[in-house]
mmCIF file of C-alpha atoms in Angstrom:
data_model
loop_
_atom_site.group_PDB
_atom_site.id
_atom_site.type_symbol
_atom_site.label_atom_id
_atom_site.label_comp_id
_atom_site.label_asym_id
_atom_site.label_seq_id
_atom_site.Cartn_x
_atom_site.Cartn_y
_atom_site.Cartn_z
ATOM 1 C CA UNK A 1 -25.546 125.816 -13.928
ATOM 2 C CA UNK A 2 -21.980 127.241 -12.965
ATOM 3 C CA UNK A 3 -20.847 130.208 -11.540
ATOM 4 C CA UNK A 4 -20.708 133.225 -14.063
ATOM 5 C CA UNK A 5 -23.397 131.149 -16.555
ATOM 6 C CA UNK A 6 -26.068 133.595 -17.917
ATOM 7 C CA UNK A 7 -29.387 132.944 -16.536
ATOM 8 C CA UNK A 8 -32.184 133.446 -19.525
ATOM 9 C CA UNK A 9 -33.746 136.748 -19.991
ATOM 10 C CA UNK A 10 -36.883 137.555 -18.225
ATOM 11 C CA UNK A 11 -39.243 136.495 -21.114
ATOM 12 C CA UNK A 12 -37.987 133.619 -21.552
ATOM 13 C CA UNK A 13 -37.841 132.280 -17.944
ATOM 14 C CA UNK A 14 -41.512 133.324 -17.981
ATOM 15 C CA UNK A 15 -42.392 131.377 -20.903
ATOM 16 C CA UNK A 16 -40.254 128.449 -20.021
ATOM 17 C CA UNK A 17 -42.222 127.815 -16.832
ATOM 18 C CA UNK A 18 -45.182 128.971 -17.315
ATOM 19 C CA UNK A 19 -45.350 132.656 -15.169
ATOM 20 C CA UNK A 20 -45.818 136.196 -15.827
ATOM 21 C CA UNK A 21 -43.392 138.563 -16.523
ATOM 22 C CA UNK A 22 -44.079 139.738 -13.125
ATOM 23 C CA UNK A 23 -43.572 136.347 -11.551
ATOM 24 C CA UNK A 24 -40.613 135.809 -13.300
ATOM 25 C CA UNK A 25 -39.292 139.029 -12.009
ATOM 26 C CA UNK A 26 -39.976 137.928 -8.191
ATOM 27 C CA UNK A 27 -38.311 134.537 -9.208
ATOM 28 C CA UNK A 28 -34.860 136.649 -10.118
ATOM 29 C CA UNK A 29 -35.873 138.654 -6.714
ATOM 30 C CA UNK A 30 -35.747 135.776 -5.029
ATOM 31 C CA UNK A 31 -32.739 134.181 -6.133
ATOM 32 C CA UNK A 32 -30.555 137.265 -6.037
ATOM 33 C CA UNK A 33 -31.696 138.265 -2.497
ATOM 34 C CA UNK A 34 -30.531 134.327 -1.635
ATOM 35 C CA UNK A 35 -26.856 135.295 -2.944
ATOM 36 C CA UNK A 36 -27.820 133.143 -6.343
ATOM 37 C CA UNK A 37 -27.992 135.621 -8.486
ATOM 38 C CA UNK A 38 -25.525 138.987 -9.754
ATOM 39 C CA UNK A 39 -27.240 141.246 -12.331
ATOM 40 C CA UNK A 40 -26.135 144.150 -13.644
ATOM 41 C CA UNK A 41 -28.355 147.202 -15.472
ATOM 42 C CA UNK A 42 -27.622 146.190 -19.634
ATOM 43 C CA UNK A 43 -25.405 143.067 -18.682
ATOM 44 C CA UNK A 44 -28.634 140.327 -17.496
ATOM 45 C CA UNK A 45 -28.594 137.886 -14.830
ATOM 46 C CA UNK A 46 -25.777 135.582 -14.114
ATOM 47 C CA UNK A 47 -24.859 132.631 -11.387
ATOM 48 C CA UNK A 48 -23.016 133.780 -8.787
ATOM 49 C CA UNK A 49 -19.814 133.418 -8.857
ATOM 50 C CA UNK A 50 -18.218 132.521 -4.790
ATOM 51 C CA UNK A 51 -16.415 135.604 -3.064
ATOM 52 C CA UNK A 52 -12.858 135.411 -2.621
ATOM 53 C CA UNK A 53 -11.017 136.808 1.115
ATOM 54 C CA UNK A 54 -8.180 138.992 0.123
ATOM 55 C CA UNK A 55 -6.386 139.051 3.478
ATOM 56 C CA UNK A 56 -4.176 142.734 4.227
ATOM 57 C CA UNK A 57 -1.864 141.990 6.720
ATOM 58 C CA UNK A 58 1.996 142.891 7.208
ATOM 59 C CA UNK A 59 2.951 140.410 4.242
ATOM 60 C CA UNK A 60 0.184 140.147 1.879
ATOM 61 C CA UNK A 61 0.222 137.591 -0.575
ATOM 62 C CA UNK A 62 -2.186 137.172 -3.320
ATOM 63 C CA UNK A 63 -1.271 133.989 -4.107
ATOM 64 C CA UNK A 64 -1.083 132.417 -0.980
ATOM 65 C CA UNK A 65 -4.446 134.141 0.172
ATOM 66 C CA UNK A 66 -6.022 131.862 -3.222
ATOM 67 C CA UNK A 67 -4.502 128.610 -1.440
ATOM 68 C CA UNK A 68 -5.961 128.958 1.683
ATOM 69 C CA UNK A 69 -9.378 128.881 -0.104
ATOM 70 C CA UNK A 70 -8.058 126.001 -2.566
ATOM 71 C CA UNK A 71 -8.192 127.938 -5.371
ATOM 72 C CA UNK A 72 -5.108 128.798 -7.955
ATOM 73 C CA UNK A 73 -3.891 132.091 -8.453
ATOM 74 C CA UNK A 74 -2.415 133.732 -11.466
ATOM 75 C CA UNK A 75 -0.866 136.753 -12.580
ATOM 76 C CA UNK A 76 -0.181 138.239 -16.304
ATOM 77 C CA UNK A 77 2.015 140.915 -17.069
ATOM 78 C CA UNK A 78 0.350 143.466 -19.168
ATOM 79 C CA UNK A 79 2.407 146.514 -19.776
ATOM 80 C CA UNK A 80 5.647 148.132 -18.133
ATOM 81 C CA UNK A 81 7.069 151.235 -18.120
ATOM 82 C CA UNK A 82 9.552 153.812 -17.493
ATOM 83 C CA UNK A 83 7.415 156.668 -15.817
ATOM 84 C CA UNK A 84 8.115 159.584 -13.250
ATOM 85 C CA UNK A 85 6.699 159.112 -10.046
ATOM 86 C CA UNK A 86 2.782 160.469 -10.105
ATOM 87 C CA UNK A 87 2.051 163.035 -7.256
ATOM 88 C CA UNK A 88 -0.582 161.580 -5.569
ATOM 89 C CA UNK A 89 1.533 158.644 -4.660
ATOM 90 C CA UNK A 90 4.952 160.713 -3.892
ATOM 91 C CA UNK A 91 3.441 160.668 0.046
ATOM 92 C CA UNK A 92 3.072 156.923 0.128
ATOM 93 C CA UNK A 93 6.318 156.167 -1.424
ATOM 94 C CA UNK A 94 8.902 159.140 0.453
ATOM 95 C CA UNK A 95 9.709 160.349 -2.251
ATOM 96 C CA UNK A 96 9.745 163.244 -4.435
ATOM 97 C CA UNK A 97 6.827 163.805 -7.687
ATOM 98 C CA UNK A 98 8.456 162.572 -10.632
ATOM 99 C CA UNK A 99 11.341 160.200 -9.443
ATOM 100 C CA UNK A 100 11.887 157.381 -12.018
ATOM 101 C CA UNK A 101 10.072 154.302 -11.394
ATOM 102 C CA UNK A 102 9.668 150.910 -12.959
ATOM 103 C CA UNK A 103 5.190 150.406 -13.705
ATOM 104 C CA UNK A 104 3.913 147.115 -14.662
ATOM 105 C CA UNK A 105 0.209 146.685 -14.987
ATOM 106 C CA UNK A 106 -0.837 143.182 -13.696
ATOM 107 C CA UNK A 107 -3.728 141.134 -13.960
ATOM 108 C CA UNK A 108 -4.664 138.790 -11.306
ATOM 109 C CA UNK A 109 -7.007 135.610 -11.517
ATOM 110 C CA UNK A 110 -8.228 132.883 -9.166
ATOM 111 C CA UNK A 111 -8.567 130.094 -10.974
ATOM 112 C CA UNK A 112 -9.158 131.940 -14.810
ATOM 113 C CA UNK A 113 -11.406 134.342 -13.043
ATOM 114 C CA UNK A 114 -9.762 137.800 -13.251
ATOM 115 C CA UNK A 115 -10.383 139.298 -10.070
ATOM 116 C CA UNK A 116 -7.255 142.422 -9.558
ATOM 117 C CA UNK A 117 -5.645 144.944 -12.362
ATOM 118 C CA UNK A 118 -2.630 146.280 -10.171
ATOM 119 C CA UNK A 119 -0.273 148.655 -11.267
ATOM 120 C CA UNK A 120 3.253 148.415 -9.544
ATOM 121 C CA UNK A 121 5.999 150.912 -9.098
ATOM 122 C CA UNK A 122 9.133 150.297 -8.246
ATOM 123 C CA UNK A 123 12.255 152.711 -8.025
ATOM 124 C CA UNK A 124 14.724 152.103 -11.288
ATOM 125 C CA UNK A 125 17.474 152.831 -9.901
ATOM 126 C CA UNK A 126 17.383 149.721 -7.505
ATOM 127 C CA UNK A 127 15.119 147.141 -9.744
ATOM 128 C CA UNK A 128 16.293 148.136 -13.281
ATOM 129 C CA UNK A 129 14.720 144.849 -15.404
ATOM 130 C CA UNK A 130 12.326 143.484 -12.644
ATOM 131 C CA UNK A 131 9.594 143.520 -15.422
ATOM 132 C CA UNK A 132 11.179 140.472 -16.756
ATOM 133 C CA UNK A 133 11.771 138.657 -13.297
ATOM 134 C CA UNK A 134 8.177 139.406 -12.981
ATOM 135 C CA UNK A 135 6.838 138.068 -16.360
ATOM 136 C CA UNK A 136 8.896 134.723 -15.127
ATOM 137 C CA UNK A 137 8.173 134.210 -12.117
ATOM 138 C CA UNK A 138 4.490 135.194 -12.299
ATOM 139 C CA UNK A 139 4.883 136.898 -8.366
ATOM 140 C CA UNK A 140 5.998 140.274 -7.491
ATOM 141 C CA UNK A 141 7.578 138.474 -3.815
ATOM 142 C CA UNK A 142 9.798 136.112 -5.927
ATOM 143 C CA UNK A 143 10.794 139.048 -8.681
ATOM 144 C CA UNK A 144 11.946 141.399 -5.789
ATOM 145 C CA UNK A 145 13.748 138.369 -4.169
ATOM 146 C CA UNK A 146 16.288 138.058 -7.471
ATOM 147 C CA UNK A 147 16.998 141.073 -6.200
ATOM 148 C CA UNK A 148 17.842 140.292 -3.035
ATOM 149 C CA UNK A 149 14.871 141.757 -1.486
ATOM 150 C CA UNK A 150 13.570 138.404 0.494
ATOM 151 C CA UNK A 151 11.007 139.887 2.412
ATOM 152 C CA UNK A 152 8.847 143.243 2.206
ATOM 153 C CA UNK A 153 6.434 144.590 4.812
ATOM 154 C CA UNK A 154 3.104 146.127 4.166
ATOM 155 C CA UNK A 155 3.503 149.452 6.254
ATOM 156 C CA UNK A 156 0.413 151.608 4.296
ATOM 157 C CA UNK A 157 -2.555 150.544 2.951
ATOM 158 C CA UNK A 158 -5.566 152.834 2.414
ATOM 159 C CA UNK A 159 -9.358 151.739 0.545
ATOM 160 C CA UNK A 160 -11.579 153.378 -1.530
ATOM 161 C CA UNK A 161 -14.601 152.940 -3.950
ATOM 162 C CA UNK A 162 -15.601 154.215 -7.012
ATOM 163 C CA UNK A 163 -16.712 153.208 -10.616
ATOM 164 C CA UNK A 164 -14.138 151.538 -13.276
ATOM 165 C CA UNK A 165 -12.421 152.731 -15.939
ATOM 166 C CA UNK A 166 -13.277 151.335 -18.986
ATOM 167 C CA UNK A 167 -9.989 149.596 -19.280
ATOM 168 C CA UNK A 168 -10.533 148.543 -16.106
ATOM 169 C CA UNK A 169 -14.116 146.928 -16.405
ATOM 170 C CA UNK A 170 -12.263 145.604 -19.665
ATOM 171 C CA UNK A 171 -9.741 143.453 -18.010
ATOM 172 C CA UNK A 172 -11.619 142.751 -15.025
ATOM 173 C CA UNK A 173 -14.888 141.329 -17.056
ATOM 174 C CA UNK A 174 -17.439 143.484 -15.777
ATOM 175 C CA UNK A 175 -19.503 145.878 -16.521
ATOM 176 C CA UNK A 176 -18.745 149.973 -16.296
ATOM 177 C CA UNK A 177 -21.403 150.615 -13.777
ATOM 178 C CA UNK A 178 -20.494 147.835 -11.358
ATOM 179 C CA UNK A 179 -18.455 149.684 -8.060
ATOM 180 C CA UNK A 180 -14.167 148.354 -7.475
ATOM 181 C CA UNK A 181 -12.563 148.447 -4.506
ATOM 182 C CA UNK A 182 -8.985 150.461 -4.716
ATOM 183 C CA UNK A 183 -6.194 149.852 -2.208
ATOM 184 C CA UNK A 184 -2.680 151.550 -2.483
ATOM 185 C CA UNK A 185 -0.130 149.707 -0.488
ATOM 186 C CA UNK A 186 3.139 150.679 0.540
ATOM 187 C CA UNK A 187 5.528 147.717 0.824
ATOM 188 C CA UNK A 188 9.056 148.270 2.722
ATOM 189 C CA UNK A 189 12.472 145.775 3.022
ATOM 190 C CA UNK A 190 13.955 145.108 6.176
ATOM 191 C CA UNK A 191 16.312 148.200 6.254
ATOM 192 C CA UNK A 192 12.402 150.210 6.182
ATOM 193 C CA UNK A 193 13.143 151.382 2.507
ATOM 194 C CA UNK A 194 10.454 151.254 -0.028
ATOM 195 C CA UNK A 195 10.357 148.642 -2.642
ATOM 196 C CA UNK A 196 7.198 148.720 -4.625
ATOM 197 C CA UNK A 197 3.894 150.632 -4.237
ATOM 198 C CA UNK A 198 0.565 148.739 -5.759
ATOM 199 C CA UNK A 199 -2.468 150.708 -6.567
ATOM 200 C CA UNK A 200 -4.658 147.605 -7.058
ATOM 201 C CA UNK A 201 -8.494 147.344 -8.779
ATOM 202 C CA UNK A 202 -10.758 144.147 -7.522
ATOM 203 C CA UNK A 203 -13.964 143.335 -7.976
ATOM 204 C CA UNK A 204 -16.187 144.681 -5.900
ATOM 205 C CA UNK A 205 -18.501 142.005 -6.568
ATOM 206 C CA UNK A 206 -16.196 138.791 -5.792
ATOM 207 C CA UNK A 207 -13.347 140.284 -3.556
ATOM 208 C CA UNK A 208 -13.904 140.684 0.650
ATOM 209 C CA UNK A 209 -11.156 142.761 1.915
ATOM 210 C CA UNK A 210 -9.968 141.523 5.571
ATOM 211 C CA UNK A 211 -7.870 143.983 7.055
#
């Protein structure tokens, strides 16, 4: 079987070979204790699927994180916007609640497997139409360096935990009761003036964070 196949329900593993309910049950044990085996409460048993290392350094890249492990990364644009700046990121960004930014909601897969729903902000008044370099070019990196932006620095990043949204678990192809990690991440140019802010949503269950 491959990663992310459904494994068959209980009853029928036990009637397939022969066991109990009960023996069946220790089977699924067994294999999910070995790393074999995700399951989720209302979702069933499915093959793993193998972790990928998200690596938060000074230049995170989510694409070239993907081909270190040999895998190929992707990214869909899924909405933009022209929003104020929300409070709770006006500290992370320097600057004051409500200043017009630039949000694009992004979805992020290693090879077809989505793995990140990021939302970006950027200030308007510097990247007015970067949604569109973004939709091109598939990578925030190469949309900010059309704008002459050719290299950013990670100076922030903080991590947290919680249940998804259901737009989130939506996207992301997992079920509402299965924990995300949440990193916001302050990215600067080389004058030290901030360019974009990502509040991103992975998979708790197939991203490692290596900080």
């Amino acid at each position: 079987m491959r990663p992310g196949d459904a494994l068959p329900t209980l009853a029928r593993l036990a009637d397939q070979y022969g066991l109990t309910t009960h023996g069946a049950r220790k089977v699924m044990a067994r294999l999910r204790n070995d790393g074999l085996v995700e399951s989720w409460q209302g979702v069933g048993h499915r093959v793993s699927e193998k972790r990928v290392t998200y690596r938060i350094d000074d230049h995170p890249q989510f694409n070239s994180n993907l081909a270190r492990l040999g895998q190929q990364g992707g990214t869909s644009l899924l909405a933009t916007r022209l929003v104020g700046l929300p409070t709770r990121f006006s500290d992370a960004m320097g600057l004051p609640p409500g200043t017009r930014m630039i949000q694009t909601e992004v979805l992020r897969c290693a090879d077809g497997r989505p793995l990140v729903l990021a939302q970006n902000f950027f200030p308007a008044n510097r990247f007015e139409g970067i949604e569109t370099a973004l939709a091109e070019t598939q990578s925030i990196s190469q949309a900010l360096a059309l704008f002459g932006v050719v290299r950013c620095e990670r100076t922030r990043t903080s991590v947290e935990t919680r249940m998804p949204s259901g737009h989130e678990a939506l996207h992301l192809g997992i079920p509402t009761n299965q924990p995300v990690l949440v990193t916001t991440g302050r990215n600067v140019d080389g004058a030290g003036a901030v360019v974009e802010l990502s509040y991103a949503v992975s998979r708790g269950d197939a991203v490692t964070l290596e900080i």
